Amino acid sequence: MKYLSTRGDPARAGFSDILLEGLAPDGGLYLPERYPRVDAATLARWRGLPYAELAFEVLSLFIADIPAADLRRLTAETYDEATFGSAAITPLRPLTALADGLWLQGLSNGPTLAFKDMAMQLLGRLFEYELARRGEHLNILGATSGDTGSAAEYAMRGKRGIQVFMLSPHGRMSPFQQAQMFSLPDANIHNLAVQGVFDDCQDIVKAVGNDLEFKRRHRIGTVNSINWARLLAQVVYYFAGYFAATKSDQDQVSFAVPSGNFGNICAGHVARSMGLPIARLVLATNENDVLDEFFRTGAYRPRGSADTHETSSPSMDISKASNFERFVFDALGRDAARTRALFADALARDGGFVLAADEFARVGTYGFVSGRSTHADRLATIRETWQRCGELIDPHTADGVKVARQHQRPGETMIVLETALPAKFAATIGEAFAGLAGAPAPAVPKALQGIESLPRRCTVLPADVAAVRRYIEEHAG
Ligand SMILES: *Cc1c(COP(=O)(O)O)cnc(C)c1O
């Protein structure tokens, strides 16, 4: 299997080449040349496989340049019960007291309590494997406002050949998120608290990345959500969720996905393109509803970061959805020239684009529907899900449940992806139950109890490219 760019570069690359890269050289995103099709016999064979073996089977279809025995070992080490808390890895819980056929798929039982662990834990092992094979090292530079940074650090901690430099806005993450990252004792993890806001952190990462000489000299890499290996790892749990919710491979299911950068739901699009019987993909946004607007109207109008709302589902506070180009490329019949015109030209020139009527009609054949959820919806959904089902859900998952219920049809099996655990967002949970007797408190898993009182490793730096560059020069592997 070879990979191509959504913007038409004629070069083709192998999985191991794009693993350590971000964007394609022409600024596009990597996608496989075609989606492998999964036939009825394969689905029947996969049903009932343990998660790690299912992951091996799915990944094998996309990875031609890692020997099968190695890939099998990497997936087995990644998706084990000790790391993800149950043999099922992504267990389903019924929400039938809310609606018939409504399920929750738990993707957040990894080390940092958000679904990003599902992909990042594999990415850490793939990086370590590939770097050892090449005799190289990598300095990972990233910016985080929460979930991505901690998932990356827990995945890369102690890995040979890897140093992590993670920028975060000083004093602006939740106390729990700060403790998660800053309490890690591993020498290859560098927390850089920047005296500024998240956008300052991102600007610094971009400025360092644009300095090609510095980037090459220090072998700077990223783990952001456009990485194809992350997306590929996420395809697996759509299969796992499908098998867990159905008895026969003739059945169809729909998935509801709390969305920000369009990475998670894009993995659903890939699974559907492979032939998994997915009826609909329900995209849920919060007040930052750029993607909802697109699926309702065909207009894509990313807001500037100044117009992005700070909400109580903060990991979905995205202005520009970095994976969205992948889907549009597919929906336009893989027309790279048109994709380039939209994402390289129109986006820069006009700040957005509107699809032609025939193009939007094609989008309509991919099974997407969408909806938007607000702070009040979130609180009400958290409360109602607890009162009727006895399940405590986090604010992002609540956006998913809200929009799923808005779209679910009689008889439709609908799986909502649980993207984080409520322990990460205790303040909003408290607000949802304010004044209610017998309000539940989110359980903190054993491994994370008491982390707020552990010693912290973190270096405070000014919001200044030169200062960050100097720090990397002094500490790079
Ligand atoms: C990252 C994240 C999302 C958004 O996922 P995308 O892949 O960016 O669409 C939703 N919920 C939580 C809790 C997240 O951490």
mmCIF file of N, CA and C and ligand atoms in Angstrom, residues 114-116 147 258-265 315-316 394 396 419-420 425, ligand 1:
data_model
loop_
_atom_site.group_PDB
_atom_site.id
_atom_site.type_symbol
_atom_site.label_atom_id
_atom_site.label_comp_id
_atom_site.label_asym_id
_atom_site.label_seq_id
_atom_site.Cartn_x
_atom_site.Cartn_y
_atom_site.Cartn_z
ATOM 1 N N ALA A 114 -8.626 10.084 27.896
ATOM 2 C CA ALA A 114 -9.278 10.619 26.704
ATOM 3 C C ALA A 114 -8.988 9.679 25.534
ATOM 4 N N PHE A 115 -9.845 9.723 24.509
ATOM 5 C CA PHE A 115 -9.723 8.753 23.411
ATOM 6 C C PHE A 115 -8.409 8.890 22.652
ATOM 7 N N LYS A 116 -7.706 10.009 22.821
ATOM 8 C CA LYS A 116 -6.460 10.193 22.076
ATOM 9 C C LYS A 116 -5.428 9.120 22.417
ATOM 10 N N ASP A 147 -5.710 17.746 26.171
ATOM 11 C CA ASP A 147 -5.713 16.298 25.949
ATOM 12 C C ASP A 147 -4.573 15.782 25.068
ATOM 13 N N PRO A 258 -18.326 13.205 18.817
ATOM 14 C CA PRO A 258 -17.996 14.576 19.231
ATOM 15 C C PRO A 258 -16.752 15.034 18.475
ATOM 16 N N SER A 259 -16.855 16.121 17.716
ATOM 17 C CA SER A 259 -15.799 16.416 16.732
ATOM 18 C C SER A 259 -15.173 17.789 16.900
ATOM 19 N N GLY A 260 -13.891 17.845 16.554
ATOM 20 C CA GLY A 260 -13.144 19.097 16.567
ATOM 21 C C GLY A 260 -12.309 19.210 15.304
ATOM 22 N N ASN A 261 -11.196 18.485 15.283
ATOM 23 C CA ASN A 261 -10.307 18.506 14.118
ATOM 24 C C ASN A 261 -10.709 17.518 13.021
ATOM 25 N N PHE A 262 -11.846 16.847 13.194
ATOM 26 C CA PHE A 262 -12.358 15.920 12.184
ATOM 27 C C PHE A 262 -11.477 14.674 12.049
ATOM 28 N N GLY A 263 -10.626 14.372 13.049
ATOM 29 C CA GLY A 263 -9.790 13.187 12.971
ATOM 30 C C GLY A 263 -10.581 11.932 13.308
ATOM 31 N N ASN A 264 -11.279 11.980 14.435
ATOM 32 C CA ASN A 264 -12.009 10.816 14.909
ATOM 33 C C ASN A 264 -13.062 10.371 13.895
ATOM 34 N N ILE A 265 -13.881 11.302 13.441
ATOM 35 C CA ILE A 265 -14.967 10.923 12.531
ATOM 36 C C ILE A 265 -14.418 10.587 11.149
ATOM 37 N N SER A 315 -11.965 20.587 24.184
ATOM 38 C CA SER A 315 -11.183 19.881 23.165
ATOM 39 C C SER A 315 -11.851 19.929 21.800
ATOM 40 N N MET A 316 -13.060 20.492 21.741
ATOM 41 C CA MET A 316 -13.747 20.672 20.465
ATOM 42 C C MET A 316 -13.776 22.136 20.054
ATOM 43 N N ASP A 394 -18.814 12.688 30.244
ATOM 44 C CA ASP A 394 -18.064 13.952 30.237
ATOM 45 C C ASP A 394 -18.729 14.940 29.276
ATOM 46 N N HIS A 396 -17.800 16.469 26.496
ATOM 47 C CA HIS A 396 -17.661 16.215 25.052
ATOM 48 C C HIS A 396 -18.585 15.082 24.622
ATOM 49 N N THR A 419 -15.434 10.228 24.339
ATOM 50 C CA THR A 419 -14.105 10.744 24.003
ATOM 51 C C THR A 419 -13.278 11.161 25.214
ATOM 52 N N ALA A 420 -13.872 11.238 26.393
ATOM 53 C CA ALA A 420 -13.095 11.517 27.611
ATOM 54 C C ALA A 420 -13.888 11.033 28.818
ATOM 55 N N PHE A 425 -13.026 16.692 33.818
ATOM 56 C CA PHE A 425 -13.788 17.945 33.711
ATOM 57 C C PHE A 425 -14.744 18.103 34.892
HETATM 58 C C1 LIG B 1 -9.572 15.696 20.612
HETATM 59 C C2 LIG B 1 -10.918 15.546 21.252
HETATM 60 C C3 LIG B 1 -12.120 15.660 20.521
HETATM 61 C C4 LIG B 1 -12.146 16.024 19.043
HETATM 62 O O1 LIG B 1 -11.648 14.985 18.230
HETATM 63 P P1 LIG B 1 -11.200 15.280 16.710
HETATM 64 O O2 LIG B 1 -10.518 14.050 16.272
HETATM 65 O O3 LIG B 1 -10.257 16.452 16.813
HETATM 66 O O4 LIG B 1 -12.416 15.607 15.944
HETATM 67 C C5 LIG B 1 -13.323 15.454 21.175
HETATM 68 N N1 LIG B 1 -13.355 15.174 22.487
HETATM 69 C C6 LIG B 1 -12.232 15.060 23.233
HETATM 70 C C7 LIG B 1 -12.349 14.769 24.680
HETATM 71 C C8 LIG B 1 -10.970 15.245 22.648
HETATM 72 O O5 LIG B 1 -9.864 15.145 23.396
#
